[in-house]
Coordinates of N, CA, C and O in Angstrom, one line a residue:
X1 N 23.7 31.6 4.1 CA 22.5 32.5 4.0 C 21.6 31.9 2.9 O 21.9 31.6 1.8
X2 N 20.4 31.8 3.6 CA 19.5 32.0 2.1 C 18.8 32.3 1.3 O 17.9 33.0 1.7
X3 N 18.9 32.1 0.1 CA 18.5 32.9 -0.7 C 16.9 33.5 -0.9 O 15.9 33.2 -0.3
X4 N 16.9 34.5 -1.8 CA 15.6 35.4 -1.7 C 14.8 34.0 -2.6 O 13.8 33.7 -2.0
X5 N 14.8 33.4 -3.5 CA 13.9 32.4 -3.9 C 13.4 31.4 -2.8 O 12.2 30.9 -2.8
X6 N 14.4 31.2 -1.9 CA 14.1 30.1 -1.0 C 13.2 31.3 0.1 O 12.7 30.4 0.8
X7 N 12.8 32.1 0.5 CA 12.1 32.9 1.1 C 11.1 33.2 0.4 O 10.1 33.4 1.1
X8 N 10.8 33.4 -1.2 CA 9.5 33.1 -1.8 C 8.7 32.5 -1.5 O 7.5 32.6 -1.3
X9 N 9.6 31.5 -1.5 CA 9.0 29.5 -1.6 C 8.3 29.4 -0.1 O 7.3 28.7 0.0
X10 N 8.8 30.1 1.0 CA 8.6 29.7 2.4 C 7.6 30.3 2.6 O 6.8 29.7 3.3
X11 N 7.3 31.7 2.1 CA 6.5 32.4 2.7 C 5.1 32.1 1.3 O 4.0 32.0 1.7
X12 N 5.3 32.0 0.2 CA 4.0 31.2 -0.2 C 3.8 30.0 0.5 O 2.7 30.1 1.0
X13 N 4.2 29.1 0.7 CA 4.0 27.6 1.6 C 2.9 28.1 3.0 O 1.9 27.7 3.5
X14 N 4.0 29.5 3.4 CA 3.3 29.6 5.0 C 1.6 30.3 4.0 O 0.5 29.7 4.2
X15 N 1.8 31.1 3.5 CA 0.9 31.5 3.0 C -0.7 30.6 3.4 O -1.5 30.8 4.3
X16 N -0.4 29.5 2.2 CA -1.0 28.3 2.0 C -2.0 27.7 3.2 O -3.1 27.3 3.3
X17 N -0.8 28.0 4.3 CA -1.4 27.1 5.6 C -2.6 28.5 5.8 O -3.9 28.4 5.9
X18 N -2.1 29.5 5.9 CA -2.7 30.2 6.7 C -4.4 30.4 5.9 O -5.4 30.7 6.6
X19 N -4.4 30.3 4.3 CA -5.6 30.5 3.7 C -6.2 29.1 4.3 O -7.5 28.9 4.4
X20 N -5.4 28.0 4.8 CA -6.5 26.7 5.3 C -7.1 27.5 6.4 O -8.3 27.8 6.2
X21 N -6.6 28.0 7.4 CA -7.3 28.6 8.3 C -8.1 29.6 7.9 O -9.0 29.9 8.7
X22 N -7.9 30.0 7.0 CA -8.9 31.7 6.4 C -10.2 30.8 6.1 O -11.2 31.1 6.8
X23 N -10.4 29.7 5.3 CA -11.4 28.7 5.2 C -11.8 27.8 5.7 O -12.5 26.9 5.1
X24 N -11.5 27.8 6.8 CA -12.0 26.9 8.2 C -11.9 25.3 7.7 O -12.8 24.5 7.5
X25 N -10.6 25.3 7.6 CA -9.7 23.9 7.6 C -9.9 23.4 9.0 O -10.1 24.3 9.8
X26 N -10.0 21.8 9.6 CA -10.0 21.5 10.7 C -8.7 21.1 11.5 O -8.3 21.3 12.7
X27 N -8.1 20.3 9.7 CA -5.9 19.5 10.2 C -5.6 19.7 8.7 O -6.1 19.3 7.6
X28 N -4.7 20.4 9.0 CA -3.0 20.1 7.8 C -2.6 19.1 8.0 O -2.1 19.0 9.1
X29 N -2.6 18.2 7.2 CA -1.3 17.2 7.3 C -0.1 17.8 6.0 O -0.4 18.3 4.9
X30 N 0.8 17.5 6.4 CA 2.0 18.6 5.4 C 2.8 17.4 5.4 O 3.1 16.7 6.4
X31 N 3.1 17.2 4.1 CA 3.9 16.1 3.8 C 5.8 16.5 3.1 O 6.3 16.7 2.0
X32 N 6.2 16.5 4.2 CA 8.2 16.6 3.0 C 8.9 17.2 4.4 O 8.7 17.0 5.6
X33 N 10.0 18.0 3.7 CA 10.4 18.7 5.0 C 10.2 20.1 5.2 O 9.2 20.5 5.8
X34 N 11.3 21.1 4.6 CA 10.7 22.5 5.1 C 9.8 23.3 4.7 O 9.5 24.2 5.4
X35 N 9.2 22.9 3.3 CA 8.2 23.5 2.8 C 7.1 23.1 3.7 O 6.3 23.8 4.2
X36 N 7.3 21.7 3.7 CA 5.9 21.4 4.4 C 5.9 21.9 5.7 O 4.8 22.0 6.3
X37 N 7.0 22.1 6.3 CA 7.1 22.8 8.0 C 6.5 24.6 7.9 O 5.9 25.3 8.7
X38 N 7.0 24.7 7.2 CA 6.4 26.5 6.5 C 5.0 26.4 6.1 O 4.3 27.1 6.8
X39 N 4.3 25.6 5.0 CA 2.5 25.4 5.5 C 2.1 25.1 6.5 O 1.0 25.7 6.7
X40 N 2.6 24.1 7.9 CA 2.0 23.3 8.4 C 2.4 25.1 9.3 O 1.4 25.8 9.6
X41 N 3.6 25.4 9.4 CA 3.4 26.1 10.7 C 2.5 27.9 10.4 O 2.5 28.7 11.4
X42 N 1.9 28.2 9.1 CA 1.5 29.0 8.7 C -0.2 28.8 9.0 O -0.8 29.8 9.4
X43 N -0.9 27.2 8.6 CA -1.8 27.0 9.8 C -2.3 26.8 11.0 O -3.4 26.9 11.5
X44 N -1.1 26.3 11.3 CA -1.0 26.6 12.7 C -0.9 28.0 13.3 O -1.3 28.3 14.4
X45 N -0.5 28.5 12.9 CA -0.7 30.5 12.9 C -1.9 30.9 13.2 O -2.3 31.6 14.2
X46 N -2.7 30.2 11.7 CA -3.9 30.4 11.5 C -5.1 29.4 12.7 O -6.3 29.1 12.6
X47 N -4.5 29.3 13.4 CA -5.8 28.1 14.4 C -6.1 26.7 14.0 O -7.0 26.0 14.5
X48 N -5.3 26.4 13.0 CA -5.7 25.1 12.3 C -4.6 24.2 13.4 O -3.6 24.7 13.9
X49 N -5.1 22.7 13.4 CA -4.6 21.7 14.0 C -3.5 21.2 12.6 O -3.9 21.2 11.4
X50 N -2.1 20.9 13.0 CA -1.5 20.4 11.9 C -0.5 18.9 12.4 O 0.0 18.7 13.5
X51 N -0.6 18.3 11.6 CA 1.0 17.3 11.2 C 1.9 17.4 10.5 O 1.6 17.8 9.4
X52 N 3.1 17.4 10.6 CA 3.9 17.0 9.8 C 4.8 15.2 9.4 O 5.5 14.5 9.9
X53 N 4.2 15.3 8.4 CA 4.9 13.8 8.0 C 5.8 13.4 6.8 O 6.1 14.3 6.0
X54 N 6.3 12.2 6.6 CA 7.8 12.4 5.9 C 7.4 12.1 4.7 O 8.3 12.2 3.8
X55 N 6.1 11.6 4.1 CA 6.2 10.6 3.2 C 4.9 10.3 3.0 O 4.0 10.5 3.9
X56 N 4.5 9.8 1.8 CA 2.6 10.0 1.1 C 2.5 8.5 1.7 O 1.3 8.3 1.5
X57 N 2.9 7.5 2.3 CA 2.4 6.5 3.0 C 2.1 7.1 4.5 O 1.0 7.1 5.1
X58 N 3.1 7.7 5.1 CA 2.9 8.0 6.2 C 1.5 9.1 6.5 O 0.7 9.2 7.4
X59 N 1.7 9.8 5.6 CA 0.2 10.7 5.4 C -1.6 9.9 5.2 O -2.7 10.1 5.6
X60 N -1.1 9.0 4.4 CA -2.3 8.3 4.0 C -2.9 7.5 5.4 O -4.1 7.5 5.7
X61 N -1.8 6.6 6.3 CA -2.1 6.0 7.3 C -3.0 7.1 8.2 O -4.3 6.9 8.3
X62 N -2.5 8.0 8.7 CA -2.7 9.2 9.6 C -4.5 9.8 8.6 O -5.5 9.9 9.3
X63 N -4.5 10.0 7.7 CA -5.7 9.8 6.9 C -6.7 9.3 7.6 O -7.5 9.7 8.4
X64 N -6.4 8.1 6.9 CA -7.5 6.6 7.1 C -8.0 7.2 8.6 O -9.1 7.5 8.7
X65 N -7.2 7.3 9.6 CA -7.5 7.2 11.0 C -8.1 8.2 11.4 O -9.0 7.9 12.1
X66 N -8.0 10.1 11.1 CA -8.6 11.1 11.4 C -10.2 11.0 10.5 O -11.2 11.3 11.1
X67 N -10.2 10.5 9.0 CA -11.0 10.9 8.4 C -12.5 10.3 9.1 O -12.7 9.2 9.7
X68 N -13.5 11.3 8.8 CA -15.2 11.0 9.1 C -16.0 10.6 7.6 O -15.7 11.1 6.5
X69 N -16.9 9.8 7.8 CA -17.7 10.1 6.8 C -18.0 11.4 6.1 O -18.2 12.1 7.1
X70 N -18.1 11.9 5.2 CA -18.3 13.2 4.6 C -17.4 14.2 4.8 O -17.9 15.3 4.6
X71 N -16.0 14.0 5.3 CA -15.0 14.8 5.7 C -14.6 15.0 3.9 O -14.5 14.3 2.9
X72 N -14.5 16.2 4.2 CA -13.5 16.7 2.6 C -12.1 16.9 2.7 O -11.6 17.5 3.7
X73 N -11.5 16.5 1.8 CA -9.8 16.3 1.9 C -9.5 16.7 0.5 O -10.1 16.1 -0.5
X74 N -8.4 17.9 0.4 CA -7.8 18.7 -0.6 C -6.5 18.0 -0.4 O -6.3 17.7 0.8
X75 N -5.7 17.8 -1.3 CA -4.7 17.1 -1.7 C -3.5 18.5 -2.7 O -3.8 18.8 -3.9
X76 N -2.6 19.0 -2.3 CA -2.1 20.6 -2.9 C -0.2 19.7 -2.8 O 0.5 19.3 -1.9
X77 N 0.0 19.8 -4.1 CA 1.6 19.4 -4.2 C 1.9 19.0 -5.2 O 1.1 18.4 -5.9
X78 N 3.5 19.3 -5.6 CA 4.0 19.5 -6.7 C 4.3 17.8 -7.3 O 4.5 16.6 -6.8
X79 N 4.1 18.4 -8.4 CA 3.9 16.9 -9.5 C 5.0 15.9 -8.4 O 4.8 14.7 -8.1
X80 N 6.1 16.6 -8.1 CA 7.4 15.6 -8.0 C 6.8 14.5 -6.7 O 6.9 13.3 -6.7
X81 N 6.2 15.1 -5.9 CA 5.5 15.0 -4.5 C 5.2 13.8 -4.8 O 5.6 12.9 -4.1
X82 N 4.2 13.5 -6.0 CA 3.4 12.2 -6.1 C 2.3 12.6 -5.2 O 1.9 11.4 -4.9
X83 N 1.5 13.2 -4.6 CA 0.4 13.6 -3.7 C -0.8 13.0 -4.0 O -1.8 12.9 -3.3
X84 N -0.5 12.7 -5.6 CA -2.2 12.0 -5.9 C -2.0 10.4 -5.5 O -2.8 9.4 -5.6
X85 N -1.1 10.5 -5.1 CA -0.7 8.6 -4.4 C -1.6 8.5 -3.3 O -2.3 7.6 -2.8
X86 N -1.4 9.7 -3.0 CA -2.5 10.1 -1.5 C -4.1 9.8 -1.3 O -4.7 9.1 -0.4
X87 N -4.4 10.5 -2.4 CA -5.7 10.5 -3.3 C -6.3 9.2 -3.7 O -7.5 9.0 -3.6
X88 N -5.5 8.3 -4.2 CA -5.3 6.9 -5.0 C -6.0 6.3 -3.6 O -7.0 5.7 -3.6
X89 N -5.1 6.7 -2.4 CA -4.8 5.1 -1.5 C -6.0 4.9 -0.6 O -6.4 3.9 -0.1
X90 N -6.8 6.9 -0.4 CA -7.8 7.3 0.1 C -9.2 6.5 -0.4 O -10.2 6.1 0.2
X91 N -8.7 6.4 -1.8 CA -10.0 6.3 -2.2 C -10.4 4.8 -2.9 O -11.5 4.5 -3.5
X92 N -8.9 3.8 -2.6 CA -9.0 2.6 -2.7 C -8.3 2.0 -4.5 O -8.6 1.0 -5.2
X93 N -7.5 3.1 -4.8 CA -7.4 2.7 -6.4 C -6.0 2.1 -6.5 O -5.3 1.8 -5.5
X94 N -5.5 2.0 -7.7 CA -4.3 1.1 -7.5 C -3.1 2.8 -7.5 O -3.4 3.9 -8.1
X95 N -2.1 2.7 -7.0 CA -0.8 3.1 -6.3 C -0.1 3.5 -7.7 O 0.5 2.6 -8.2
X96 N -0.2 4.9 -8.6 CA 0.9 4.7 -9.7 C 1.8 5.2 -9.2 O 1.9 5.6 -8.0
X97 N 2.9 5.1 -10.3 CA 3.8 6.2 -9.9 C 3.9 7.1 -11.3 O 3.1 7.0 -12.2
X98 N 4.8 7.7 -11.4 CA 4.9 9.4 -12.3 C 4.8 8.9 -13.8 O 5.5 8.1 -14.4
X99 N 3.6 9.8 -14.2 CA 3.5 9.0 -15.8 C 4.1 9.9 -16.5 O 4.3 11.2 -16.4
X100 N 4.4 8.8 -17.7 CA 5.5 10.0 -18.5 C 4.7 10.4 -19.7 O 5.2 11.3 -20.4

């Protein structure tokens, strides 16, 4: 069974997706595993188009290819995530990894 923290965690995550749709998001891409399946499928709830992908390379490719000129992209994830790698690769800067 699990636990009432891990039902916190899921239902803020779903939360999350669902305010992208409250704000007229167009795609989630949700990066990990079940947290990111609990956003992705809480916008999808919400009418938003979503992905799920395993990994901040695999996100960034899928990126490059949906993004438009003047498209805005929010980047939301826990330090461990590395998500600003995302950010980095979007915007052509060099790749860190976790500073100490």
């Amino acid at each position: 069974m699990r636990s009432d923290r891990w039902a916190e965690r899921a239902k803020a995550h779903w939360d999350v997706g669902q305010m992208a749709g409250q704000y007229g998001a167009d795609v989630v891409v949700a990066v990990g595993g079940e947290m990111a399946k609990q956003l992705a499928l809480g916008a999808a709830d919400a009418g938003v188009d979503v992905a799920i992908v395993r990994d901040n390379e695999t996100a960034t490719d899928l990126l490059k290819k949906l993004l438009q000129p003047g498209d805005v992209v929010i980047i939301k994830g826990s330090r461990g995530g590395m998500r600003w790698q995302i950010a980095q690769a979007l915007t052509d800067q060099e790749i860190t990894g976790i500073l100490s």
